[in-house]
Coordinates of C-alpha atoms in Angstrom, one line a residue:
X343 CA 3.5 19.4 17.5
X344 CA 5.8 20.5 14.6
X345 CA 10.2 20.3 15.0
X346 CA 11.2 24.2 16.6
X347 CA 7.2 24.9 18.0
X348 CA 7.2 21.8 20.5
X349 CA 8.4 21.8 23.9
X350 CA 10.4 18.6 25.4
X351 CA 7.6 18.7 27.4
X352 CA 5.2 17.9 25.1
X353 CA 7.2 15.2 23.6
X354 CA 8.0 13.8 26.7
X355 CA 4.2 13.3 27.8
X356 CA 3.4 11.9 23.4
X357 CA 5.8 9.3 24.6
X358 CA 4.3 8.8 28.0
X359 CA 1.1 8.2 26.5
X360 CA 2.4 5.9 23.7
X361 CA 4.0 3.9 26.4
X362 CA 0.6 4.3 28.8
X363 CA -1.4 2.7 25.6
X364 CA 0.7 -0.1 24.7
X365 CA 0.6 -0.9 28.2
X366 CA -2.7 -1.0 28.6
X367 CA -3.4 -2.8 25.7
X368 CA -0.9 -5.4 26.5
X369 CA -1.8 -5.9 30.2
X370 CA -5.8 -6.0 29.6
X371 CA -5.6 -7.8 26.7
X372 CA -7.7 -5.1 24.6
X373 CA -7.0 -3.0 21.4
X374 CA -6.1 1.0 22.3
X375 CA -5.7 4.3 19.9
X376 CA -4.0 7.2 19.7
X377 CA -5.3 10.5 18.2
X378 CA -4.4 11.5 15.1
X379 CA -0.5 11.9 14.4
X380 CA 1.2 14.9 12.1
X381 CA 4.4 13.6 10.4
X382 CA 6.2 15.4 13.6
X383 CA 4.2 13.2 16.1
X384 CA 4.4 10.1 14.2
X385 CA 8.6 11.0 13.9
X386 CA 8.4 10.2 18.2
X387 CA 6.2 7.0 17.4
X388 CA 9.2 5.2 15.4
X389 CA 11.9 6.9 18.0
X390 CA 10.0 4.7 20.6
X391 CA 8.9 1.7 18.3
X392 CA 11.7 -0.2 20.0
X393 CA 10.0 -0.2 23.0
X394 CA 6.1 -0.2 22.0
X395 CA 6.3 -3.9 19.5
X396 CA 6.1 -6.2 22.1
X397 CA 2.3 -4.6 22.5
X398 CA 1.3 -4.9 18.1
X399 CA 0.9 -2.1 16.6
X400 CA -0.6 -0.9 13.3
X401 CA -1.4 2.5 11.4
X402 CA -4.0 3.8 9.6
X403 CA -5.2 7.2 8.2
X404 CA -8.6 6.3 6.2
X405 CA -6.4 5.6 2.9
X406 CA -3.3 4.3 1.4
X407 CA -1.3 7.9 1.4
X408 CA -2.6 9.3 4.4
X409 CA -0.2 11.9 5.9
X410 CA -2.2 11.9 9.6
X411 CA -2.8 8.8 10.9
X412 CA -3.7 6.4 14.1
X413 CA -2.0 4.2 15.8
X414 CA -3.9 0.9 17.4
X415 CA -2.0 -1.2 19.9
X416 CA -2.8 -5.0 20.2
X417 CA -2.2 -8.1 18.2
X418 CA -5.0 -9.9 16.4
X419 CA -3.8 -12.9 16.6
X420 CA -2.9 -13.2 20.5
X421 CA -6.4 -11.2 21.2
X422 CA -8.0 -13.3 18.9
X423 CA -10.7 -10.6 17.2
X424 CA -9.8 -7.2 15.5
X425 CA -11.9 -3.7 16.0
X426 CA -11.8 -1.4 13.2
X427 CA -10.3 2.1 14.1
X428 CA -12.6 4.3 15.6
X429 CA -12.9 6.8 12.3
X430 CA -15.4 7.8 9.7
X431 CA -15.5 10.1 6.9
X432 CA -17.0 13.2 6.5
X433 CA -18.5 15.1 3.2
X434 CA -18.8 18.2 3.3
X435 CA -20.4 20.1 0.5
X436 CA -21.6 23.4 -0.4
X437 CA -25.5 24.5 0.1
X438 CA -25.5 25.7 -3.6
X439 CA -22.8 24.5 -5.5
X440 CA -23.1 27.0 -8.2
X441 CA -22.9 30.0 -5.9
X442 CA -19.7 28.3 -3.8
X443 CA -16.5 29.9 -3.2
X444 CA -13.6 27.7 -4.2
X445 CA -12.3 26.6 -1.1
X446 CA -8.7 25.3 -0.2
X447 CA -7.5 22.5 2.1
X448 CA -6.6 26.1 5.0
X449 CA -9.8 27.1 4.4
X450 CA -11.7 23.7 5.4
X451 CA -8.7 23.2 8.0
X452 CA -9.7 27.0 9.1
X453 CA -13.2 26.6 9.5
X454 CA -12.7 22.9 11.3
X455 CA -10.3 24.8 14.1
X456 CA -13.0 27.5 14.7
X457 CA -15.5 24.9 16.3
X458 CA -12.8 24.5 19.0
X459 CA -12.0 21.3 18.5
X460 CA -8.7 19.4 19.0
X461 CA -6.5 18.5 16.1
X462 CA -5.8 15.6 16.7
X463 CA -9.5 14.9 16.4
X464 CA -9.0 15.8 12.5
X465 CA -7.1 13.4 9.8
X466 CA -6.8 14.4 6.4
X467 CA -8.6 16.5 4.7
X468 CA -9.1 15.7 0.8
X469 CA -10.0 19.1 -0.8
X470 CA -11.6 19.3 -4.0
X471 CA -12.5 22.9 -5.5
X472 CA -15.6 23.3 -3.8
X473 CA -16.1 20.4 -1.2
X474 CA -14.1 17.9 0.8
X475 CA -13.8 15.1 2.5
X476 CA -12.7 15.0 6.2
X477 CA -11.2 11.8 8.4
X478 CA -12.0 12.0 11.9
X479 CA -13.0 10.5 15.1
X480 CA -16.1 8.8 14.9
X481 CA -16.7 10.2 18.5
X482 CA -16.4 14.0 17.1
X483 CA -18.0 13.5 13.6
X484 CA -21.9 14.0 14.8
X485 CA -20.4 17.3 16.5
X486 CA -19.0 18.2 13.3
X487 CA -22.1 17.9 11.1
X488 CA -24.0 19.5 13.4
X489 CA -21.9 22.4 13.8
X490 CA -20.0 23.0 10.8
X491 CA -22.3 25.4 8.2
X492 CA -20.1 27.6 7.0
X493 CA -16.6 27.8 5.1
X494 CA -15.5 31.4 4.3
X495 CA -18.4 32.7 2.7
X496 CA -20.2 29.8 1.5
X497 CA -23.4 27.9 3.4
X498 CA -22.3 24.0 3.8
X499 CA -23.7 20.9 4.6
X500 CA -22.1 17.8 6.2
X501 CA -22.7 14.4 6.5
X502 CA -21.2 10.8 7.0
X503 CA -20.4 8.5 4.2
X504 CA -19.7 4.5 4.3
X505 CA -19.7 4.5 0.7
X506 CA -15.7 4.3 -0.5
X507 CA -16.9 5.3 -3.9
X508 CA -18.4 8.8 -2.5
X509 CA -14.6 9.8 -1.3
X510 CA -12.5 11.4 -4.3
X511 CA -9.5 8.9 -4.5
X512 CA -6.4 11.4 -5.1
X513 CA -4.2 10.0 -9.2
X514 CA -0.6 11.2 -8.8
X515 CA 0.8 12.7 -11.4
X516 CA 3.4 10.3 -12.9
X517 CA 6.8 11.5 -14.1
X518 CA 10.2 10.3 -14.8
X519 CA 13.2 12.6 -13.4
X520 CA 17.3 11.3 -14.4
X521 CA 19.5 12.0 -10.9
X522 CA 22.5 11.0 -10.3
X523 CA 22.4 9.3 -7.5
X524 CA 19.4 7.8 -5.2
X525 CA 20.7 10.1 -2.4
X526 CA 17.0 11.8 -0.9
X527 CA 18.1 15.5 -1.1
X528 CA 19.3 14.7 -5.3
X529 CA 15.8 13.2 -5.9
X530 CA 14.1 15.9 -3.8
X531 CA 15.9 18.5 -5.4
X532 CA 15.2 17.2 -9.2
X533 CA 11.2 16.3 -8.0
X534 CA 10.8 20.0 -6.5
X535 CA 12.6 22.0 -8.7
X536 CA 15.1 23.1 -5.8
X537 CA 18.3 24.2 -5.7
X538 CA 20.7 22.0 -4.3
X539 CA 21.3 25.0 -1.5
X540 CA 17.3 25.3 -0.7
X541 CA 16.7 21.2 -0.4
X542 CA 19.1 21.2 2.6
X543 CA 17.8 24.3 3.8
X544 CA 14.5 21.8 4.4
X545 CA 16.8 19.1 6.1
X546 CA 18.4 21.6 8.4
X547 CA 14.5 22.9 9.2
X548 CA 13.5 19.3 9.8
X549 CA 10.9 19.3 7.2
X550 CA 11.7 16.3 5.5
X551 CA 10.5 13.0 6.5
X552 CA 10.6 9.4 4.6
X553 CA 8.2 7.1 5.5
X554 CA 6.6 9.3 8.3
X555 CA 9.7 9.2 10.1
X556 CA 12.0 12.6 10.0
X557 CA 15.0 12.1 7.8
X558 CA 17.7 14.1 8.9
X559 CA 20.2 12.6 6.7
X560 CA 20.2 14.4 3.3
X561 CA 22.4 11.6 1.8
X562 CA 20.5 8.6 2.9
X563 CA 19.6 6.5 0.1
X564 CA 16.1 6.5 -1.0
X565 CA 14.5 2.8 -1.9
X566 CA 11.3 1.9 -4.7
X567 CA 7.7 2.8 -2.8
X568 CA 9.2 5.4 -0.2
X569 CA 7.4 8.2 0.2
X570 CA 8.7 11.4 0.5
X571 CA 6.8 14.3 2.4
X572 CA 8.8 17.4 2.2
X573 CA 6.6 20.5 4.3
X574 CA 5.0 23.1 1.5
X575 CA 6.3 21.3 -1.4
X576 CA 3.8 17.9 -0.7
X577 CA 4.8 14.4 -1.3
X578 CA 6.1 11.6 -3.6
X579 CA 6.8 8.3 -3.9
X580 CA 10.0 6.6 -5.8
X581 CA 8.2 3.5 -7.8
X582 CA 9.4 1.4 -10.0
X583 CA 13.4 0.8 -9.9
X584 CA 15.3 2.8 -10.9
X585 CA 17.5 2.1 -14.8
X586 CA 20.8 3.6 -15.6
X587 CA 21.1 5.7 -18.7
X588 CA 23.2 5.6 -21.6
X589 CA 24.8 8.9 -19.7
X590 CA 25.3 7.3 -15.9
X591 CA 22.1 8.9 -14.8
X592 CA 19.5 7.4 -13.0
X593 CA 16.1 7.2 -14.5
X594 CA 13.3 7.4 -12.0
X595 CA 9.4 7.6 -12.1
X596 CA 8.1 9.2 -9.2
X597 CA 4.2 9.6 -7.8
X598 CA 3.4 13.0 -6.9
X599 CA 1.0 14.3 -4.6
X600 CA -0.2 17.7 -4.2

């Protein structure tokens, strides 16, 4: 559900069923989970957030940068026990890893949607050059193993891994950018190599969002750890804090993700 392809429909019933969950959870006393969320799904989340705290909530996507993640409903401590979210991760690797195409997060994605099954089944997906790693439902992971042998032109194998040191952890490339200001379309603009003219072109598309939520304000001023996912041009995150230079700039150093 992406900004100009959903209906108010469809947002209307993702806020229906937020509510319905936190409900539930609230009134029986047990933990409940969304799907998976895109960055546009996850926008509605904090729109309603108001309304949904009084049930706990918390978010997880398999890692520390996901960009899809769950949401559980309940409080640990008025429940009393916890229940870990219902995902696992997938490996999936090539038959014959010297005859393997090199394969791209849409071509992993591609394959995945071919089996028919809903995306918001389907986390991340970390792609190296010839195999990936895949969150999902624990409930649709056996379906996937089972099913998924192919991506593009090369024979593949899944399976499921506990082991944390088996998924490729993803090292940002470090750099240090001097802005002007902490406004998010100066820093965006400077990160990205953008024109000032094509960063707000990706505000007025609603592609932008800071801390998951959709930032619609080109001016607002960004803060030390937010992250920044603008659509096509990936993600980063402002660390550190930020030092003024001899020349009233502002020195950054920013986290970037690919």
């Amino acid at each position: 559900m992406e900004k100009g392809h959903s209906t108010e429909k469809e947002i209307q019933q993702l806020k229906n069923r937020l509510h319905d969950l936190a409900d539930k959870s609230y009134q029986q006393g047990c933990y409940t989970f969304t799907g998976f969320l895109g960055l546009s799904e996850q926008d509605v989340f904090w729109q309603e957030e108001p309304g949904l705290r009084y049930a706990g909530y918390s978010l997880n996507g398999g890692f520390e940068t996901a960009e899809r993640v769950m949401i559980r409903f309940g409080n640990p401590a008025e429940l009393g026990y916890e229940v870990e979210f219902p995902m696992v991760c997938v490996q999936i690797r090539p038959l014959a890893m010297k005859f393997a195409d090199e394969l791209s997060h849409r071509d992993f994605l591609g394959a995945l949607m071919s089996l028919g099954i809903e995306r918001s089944t389907i986390g991340d997906i970390k792609a190296g050059e010839k195999q990936a790693c895949l969150f999902c439902l624990d409930s649709i992971a056996d379906f996937i193993c089972e099913n998924l042998d192919q991506v593009k032109h090369t024979r593949v194998k899944c399976s499921v891994t506990e082991n944390a040191e088996d998924i490729p952890q993803e090292e940002p490339e470090i750099i240090s950018v001097q802005v002007p200001s902490l406004r998010v379309d100066a820093v965006l603009a400077r990160v990205c190599h953008l024109s000032r003219e094509r960063s707000l072109d990706l505000f007025r598309a609603g592609k932008v969002y800071v801390n998951g939520r959709l930032c619609e304000n080109n001016a607002r001023q960004l803060k030390s750890g937010e992250t920044v996912n603008a659509r096509g041009y990936g993600k980063f995150i402002l660390t550190g804090e930020p030092r003024e230079t001899k020349k009233g700039k502002l020195a950054l150093e920013i986290a970037i993700y690919k």
